[in-house]
């Protein structure tokens, strides 16, 4: 059983600010740093640290940043499937304010050129016991094709529908679990509450949905005629929220692949995301394998 994460990998540059700038304003950051990131890479590393067997299918440039990305991922992901392009490697600039809120701007030339079905052996490696995880960084056509291939192969599909393309309709016909934050859920659904949004996501084809609610935890609408479940998050001091959603998605996928129920896997994912917001960085904030193993022993997995 393998978790196939299909998505972007990039170099993140993070600026920590007392507050966000307004239009036309220049601010000096209190600190800045660089590191490995990208939603695909972040989620793959988080999944791997659960003990799951993980393959990352990604795209990088034939440049110095591409080499750095490959070198850093090699220590985390046993099966790194990187397609290279004569384009600049993807990058993100992340602004984090004093409250830990963030704004992210990304250059995604490689991700947008990446067509995993045409350019890789992904379709020949996905099997019925596997999990395929997608995000919104690839083109909509490539994303839909990968999800459809995975569904046809009998794999479980998890779609973190972020970032959202402006004006794009979100196709959930081949999605077993859709994961979005509250703002994204309301935008996709046109509804005013997370509970209403979850119902719309189901109507659009998703078998189940997870809507993250920040410090309030998440709302989970399971498959079938079920009521939504609100899962509280531990109370923590937020330092930087920029990597939390990716940690949640990756940890959830990893634990589902190794046999936990969706509810139990989500419990672990919420715990991991709460830990992530207490640390700086995106991938750097992800709990270690040892930390996740320790939490797995002490967490009451089915308790809400």
Coordinates of C-alpha atoms in Angstrom, one line a residue:
X1 CA 0.0 0.0 0.0
X2 CA 1.4 3.4 -1.1
X3 CA 0.4 7.0 -0.6
X4 CA 1.0 8.7 -4.0
X5 CA 1.3 12.4 -3.4
X6 CA 1.1 14.3 -6.7
X7 CA 1.9 17.9 -6.4
X8 CA 4.4 20.7 -6.2
X9 CA 7.7 21.1 -4.4
X10 CA 9.4 24.5 -4.0
X11 CA 11.7 26.8 -2.1
X12 CA 9.9 28.8 0.5
X13 CA 11.1 32.2 1.6
X14 CA 9.4 33.3 4.8
X15 CA 9.3 36.9 6.2
X16 CA 8.1 37.5 9.8
X17 CA 6.4 40.8 10.2
X18 CA 4.8 42.7 13.1
X19 CA 1.8 43.2 10.8
X20 CA 0.9 42.9 7.1
X21 CA 1.8 45.8 4.8
X22 CA -1.0 47.9 3.2
X23 CA -1.0 48.7 -0.6
X24 CA 2.1 50.7 -1.5
X25 CA 3.9 50.2 1.8
X26 CA 7.3 48.8 2.4
X27 CA 8.0 47.0 5.7
X28 CA 11.2 45.6 7.1
X29 CA 10.8 42.0 8.4
X30 CA 11.9 41.1 11.9
X31 CA 13.5 37.9 10.4
X32 CA 13.5 35.8 7.3
X33 CA 14.4 32.3 6.3
X34 CA 14.5 29.9 3.4
X35 CA 13.5 26.2 3.3
X36 CA 11.8 23.4 1.5
X37 CA 8.1 23.7 0.9
X38 CA 5.3 23.3 -1.6
X39 CA 2.0 21.7 -0.7
X40 CA 2.9 18.4 -2.4
X41 CA 6.3 18.1 -0.7
X42 CA 4.9 19.2 2.6
X43 CA 2.1 16.6 2.5
X44 CA 4.4 13.8 1.3
X45 CA 6.8 14.4 4.2
X46 CA 4.0 14.5 6.7
X47 CA 2.6 11.3 5.4
X48 CA 6.0 9.6 5.4
X49 CA 6.5 10.5 9.0
X50 CA 3.5 8.5 10.0
X51 CA 5.3 5.4 8.8
X52 CA 3.4 5.1 5.5
X53 CA 5.1 4.1 2.3
X54 CA 5.1 7.3 0.2
X55 CA 5.9 8.2 -3.4
X56 CA 6.1 11.9 -4.3
X57 CA 5.4 12.8 -8.0
X58 CA 6.5 16.3 -8.5
X59 CA 8.1 18.8 -11.0
X60 CA 11.2 20.9 -10.6
X61 CA 13.4 23.1 -12.8
X62 CA 16.8 22.2 -14.2
X63 CA 18.4 24.8 -11.9
X64 CA 20.1 25.3 -8.6
X65 CA 16.8 25.4 -6.7
X66 CA 15.7 22.2 -8.4
X67 CA 18.9 20.4 -7.2
X68 CA 18.4 21.8 -3.7
X69 CA 14.8 20.5 -3.6
X70 CA 15.9 17.0 -4.8
X71 CA 18.7 16.8 -2.2
X72 CA 16.4 17.9 0.7
X73 CA 13.6 15.6 -0.3
X74 CA 15.9 12.6 -0.7
X75 CA 16.3 12.4 3.1
X76 CA 12.6 12.2 3.6
X77 CA 11.0 10.4 0.7
X78 CA 12.2 7.0 -0.4
X79 CA 10.4 7.1 -3.8
X80 CA 11.0 10.6 -5.2
X81 CA 9.6 10.8 -8.8
X82 CA 10.7 14.3 -10.0
X83 CA 10.1 15.4 -13.6
X84 CA 12.4 18.2 -14.7
X85 CA 11.7 21.2 -16.9
X86 CA 13.6 24.0 -18.5
X87 CA 11.7 26.4 -16.3
X88 CA 12.5 28.1 -13.0
X89 CA 11.8 25.8 -10.0
X90 CA 8.7 26.8 -8.1
X91 CA 9.0 29.2 -5.2
X92 CA 6.8 30.8 -2.6
X93 CA 7.0 33.9 -0.5
X94 CA 5.3 33.7 2.8
X95 CA 4.5 36.7 5.1
X96 CA 3.7 35.8 8.7
X97 CA 2.3 38.4 11.1
X98 CA 2.7 38.6 14.9
X99 CA -0.5 36.6 15.4
X100 CA 0.8 33.8 13.2
X101 CA -1.5 34.5 10.3
X102 CA 0.0 34.2 6.8
X103 CA -0.2 35.4 3.2
X104 CA 1.4 33.1 0.5
X105 CA 2.4 34.1 -3.0
X106 CA 3.7 31.3 -5.3
X107 CA 5.4 31.0 -8.6
X108 CA 4.2 27.6 -10.1
X109 CA 5.8 27.4 -13.6
X110 CA 6.8 23.8 -13.1
X111 CA 3.6 22.7 -11.4
X112 CA 1.5 24.2 -14.2
X113 CA 3.6 22.4 -16.8
X114 CA 3.3 19.1 -15.0
X115 CA 1.0 16.5 -16.6
X116 CA 1.6 13.3 -14.5
X117 CA -0.5 11.1 -16.7
X118 CA 1.4 12.0 -19.9
X119 CA 4.8 12.6 -18.4
X120 CA 5.3 9.9 -15.8
X121 CA 4.5 6.3 -15.0
X122 CA 2.0 7.3 -12.3
X123 CA -0.9 5.5 -13.9
X124 CA 1.0 2.2 -14.0
X125 CA 2.0 2.3 -10.4
X126 CA -1.3 3.2 -8.7
X127 CA -3.2 0.1 -7.4
X128 CA -6.4 -0.6 -5.6
X129 CA -4.9 -0.6 -2.1
X130 CA -3.2 2.8 -2.6
X131 CA -4.1 6.4 -1.7
X132 CA -3.7 9.2 -4.1
X133 CA -3.4 12.8 -2.7
X134 CA -3.8 15.9 -4.9
X135 CA -3.8 19.6 -4.3
X136 CA -4.7 22.6 -6.4
X137 CA -1.3 23.6 -7.7
X138 CA -1.4 21.6 -10.9
X139 CA -3.6 22.6 -13.8
X140 CA -7.3 21.7 -13.4
X141 CA -7.1 19.3 -16.3
X142 CA -4.1 17.5 -14.9
X143 CA -5.7 17.3 -11.5
X144 CA -9.0 15.9 -12.8
X145 CA -7.2 13.4 -15.0
X146 CA -5.1 12.1 -12.0
X147 CA -8.2 11.8 -9.8
X148 CA -10.1 9.9 -12.5
X149 CA -7.2 7.6 -13.1
X150 CA -6.9 6.8 -9.4
X151 CA -10.7 6.2 -9.0
X152 CA -10.6 3.8 -12.1
X153 CA -7.7 2.0 -10.5
X154 CA -9.6 1.5 -7.3
X155 CA -7.4 3.7 -5.2
X156 CA -8.7 6.0 -2.5
X157 CA -8.5 9.7 -3.5
X158 CA -7.9 12.7 -1.2
X159 CA -8.1 16.1 -2.7
X160 CA -6.9 19.2 -0.9
X161 CA -8.6 21.8 -3.1
X162 CA -6.1 24.6 -2.4
X163 CA -5.1 26.9 -3.9
X164 CA -8.3 27.7 -5.7
X165 CA -8.0 28.9 -9.3
X166 CA -9.9 32.1 -9.8
X167 CA -13.3 31.4 -11.3
X168 CA -12.6 27.6 -11.6
X169 CA -15.3 25.1 -10.9
X170 CA -14.1 22.4 -8.4
X171 CA -14.8 18.9 -9.8
X172 CA -15.3 16.4 -7.0
X173 CA -16.8 13.5 -9.0
X174 CA -13.7 11.3 -8.3
X175 CA -12.9 12.4 -4.8
X176 CA -13.3 10.2 -1.7
X177 CA -12.2 12.9 0.8
X178 CA -12.0 16.6 0.0
X179 CA -10.0 18.7 2.5
X180 CA -10.4 22.5 2.5
X181 CA -10.2 25.3 5.0
X182 CA -13.3 27.2 6.0
X183 CA -12.8 30.2 3.7
X184 CA -12.2 27.8 0.7
X185 CA -15.3 25.8 1.6
X186 CA -17.5 28.9 1.8
X187 CA -16.1 30.1 -1.5
X188 CA -16.6 26.8 -3.3
X189 CA -20.1 26.3 -2.0
X190 CA -21.5 29.8 -1.9
X191 CA -22.8 29.0 1.6
X192 CA -22.5 30.9 4.9
X193 CA -21.5 28.1 7.3
X194 CA -19.1 25.2 7.2
X195 CA -22.0 22.7 7.9
X196 CA -23.9 24.0 4.8
X197 CA -20.7 24.0 2.8
X198 CA -20.0 20.3 3.7
X199 CA -23.5 19.4 2.4
X200 CA -22.8 21.1 -0.9
X201 CA -19.4 19.4 -1.3
X202 CA -21.2 16.1 -0.9
X203 CA -23.8 17.1 -3.5
X204 CA -21.0 17.9 -5.9
X205 CA -19.6 14.3 -5.6
X206 CA -17.2 14.2 -2.7
X207 CA -17.9 11.0 -0.6
X208 CA -16.7 12.8 2.6
X209 CA -15.3 16.1 3.5
X210 CA -13.0 17.7 6.0
X211 CA -13.3 21.5 6.6
X212 CA -10.6 22.9 8.8
X213 CA -11.6 25.6 11.2
X214 CA -8.3 27.0 12.5
X215 CA -8.1 27.1 16.3
X216 CA -11.7 25.6 16.4
X217 CA -10.5 22.3 14.9
X218 CA -12.4 20.8 11.9
X219 CA -15.7 19.7 10.7
X220 CA -15.9 16.1 9.3
X221 CA -18.8 14.9 7.2
X222 CA -18.3 11.1 6.8
X223 CA -19.4 9.1 3.9
X224 CA -23.1 8.0 3.8
X225 CA -26.1 9.4 5.5
X226 CA -24.2 10.9 8.5
X227 CA -24.3 14.1 10.4
X228 CA -21.3 16.4 10.5
X229 CA -18.8 15.8 13.4
X230 CA -17.0 18.8 14.9
X231 CA -13.6 17.8 16.2
X232 CA -12.0 20.3 18.6
X233 CA -8.3 21.2 18.3
X234 CA -6.0 21.4 21.3
X235 CA -5.5 24.9 22.7
X236 CA -2.1 26.1 21.7
X237 CA -0.2 29.4 21.3
X238 CA -0.1 30.0 17.5
X239 CA 3.3 31.1 16.2
X240 CA 2.9 30.4 12.4
X241 CA -0.1 28.8 10.8
X242 CA 1.4 28.5 7.3
X243 CA 2.2 24.8 7.3
X244 CA -0.7 23.5 9.4
X245 CA -3.1 22.5 6.6
X246 CA -0.5 20.5 4.8
X247 CA 0.5 18.7 8.0
X248 CA -3.2 17.8 8.6
X249 CA -3.7 16.5 5.0
X250 CA -0.5 14.5 4.9
X251 CA -0.8 12.9 8.4
X252 CA -4.5 12.1 7.6
X253 CA -3.5 10.3 4.3
X254 CA -0.6 8.5 6.0
X255 CA -2.6 7.1 8.8
X256 CA -5.5 6.1 6.5
X257 CA -3.1 4.2 4.4
X258 CA -1.7 2.2 7.3
X259 CA -5.2 1.1 8.5
X260 CA -6.6 3.7 10.8
X261 CA -10.3 4.6 10.3
X262 CA -10.9 8.1 8.8
X263 CA -12.1 9.4 12.1
X264 CA -9.0 8.1 14.0
X265 CA -6.7 9.4 11.3
X266 CA -8.3 12.8 11.4
X267 CA -7.9 12.9 15.2
X268 CA -4.2 12.3 14.8
X269 CA -4.1 14.9 11.9
X270 CA -5.7 17.6 14.1
X271 CA -3.2 16.9 16.9
X272 CA -0.3 17.1 14.4
X273 CA -1.6 20.4 12.9
X274 CA -2.0 21.9 16.3
X275 CA 1.6 21.1 17.1
X276 CA 2.7 22.6 13.7
X277 CA 1.3 26.0 14.4
X278 CA 3.5 26.3 17.5
X279 CA 6.6 26.3 15.3
X280 CA 8.0 28.4 12.5
X281 CA 8.0 27.3 8.9
X282 CA 6.0 25.1 6.6
X283 CA 7.8 21.7 6.3
X284 CA 10.0 22.7 9.3
X285 CA 6.9 22.8 11.5
X286 CA 5.9 19.2 10.7
X287 CA 6.1 16.8 13.7
X288 CA 8.9 14.3 13.5
X289 CA 8.3 10.6 13.1
X290 CA 9.1 10.0 16.7
X291 CA 6.7 12.7 17.9
X292 CA 3.9 11.2 15.8
X293 CA 4.6 7.7 17.1
X294 CA 4.4 9.0 20.6
X295 CA 1.2 10.8 20.0
X296 CA -0.3 7.7 18.4
X297 CA 0.3 5.8 21.7
X298 CA -1.4 8.4 23.9
X299 CA -4.3 9.8 21.7
X300 CA -7.8 8.4 22.2
X301 CA -8.4 8.0 18.5
X302 CA -12.2 7.6 18.3
X303 CA -12.9 10.3 20.9
X304 CA -14.4 13.5 19.7

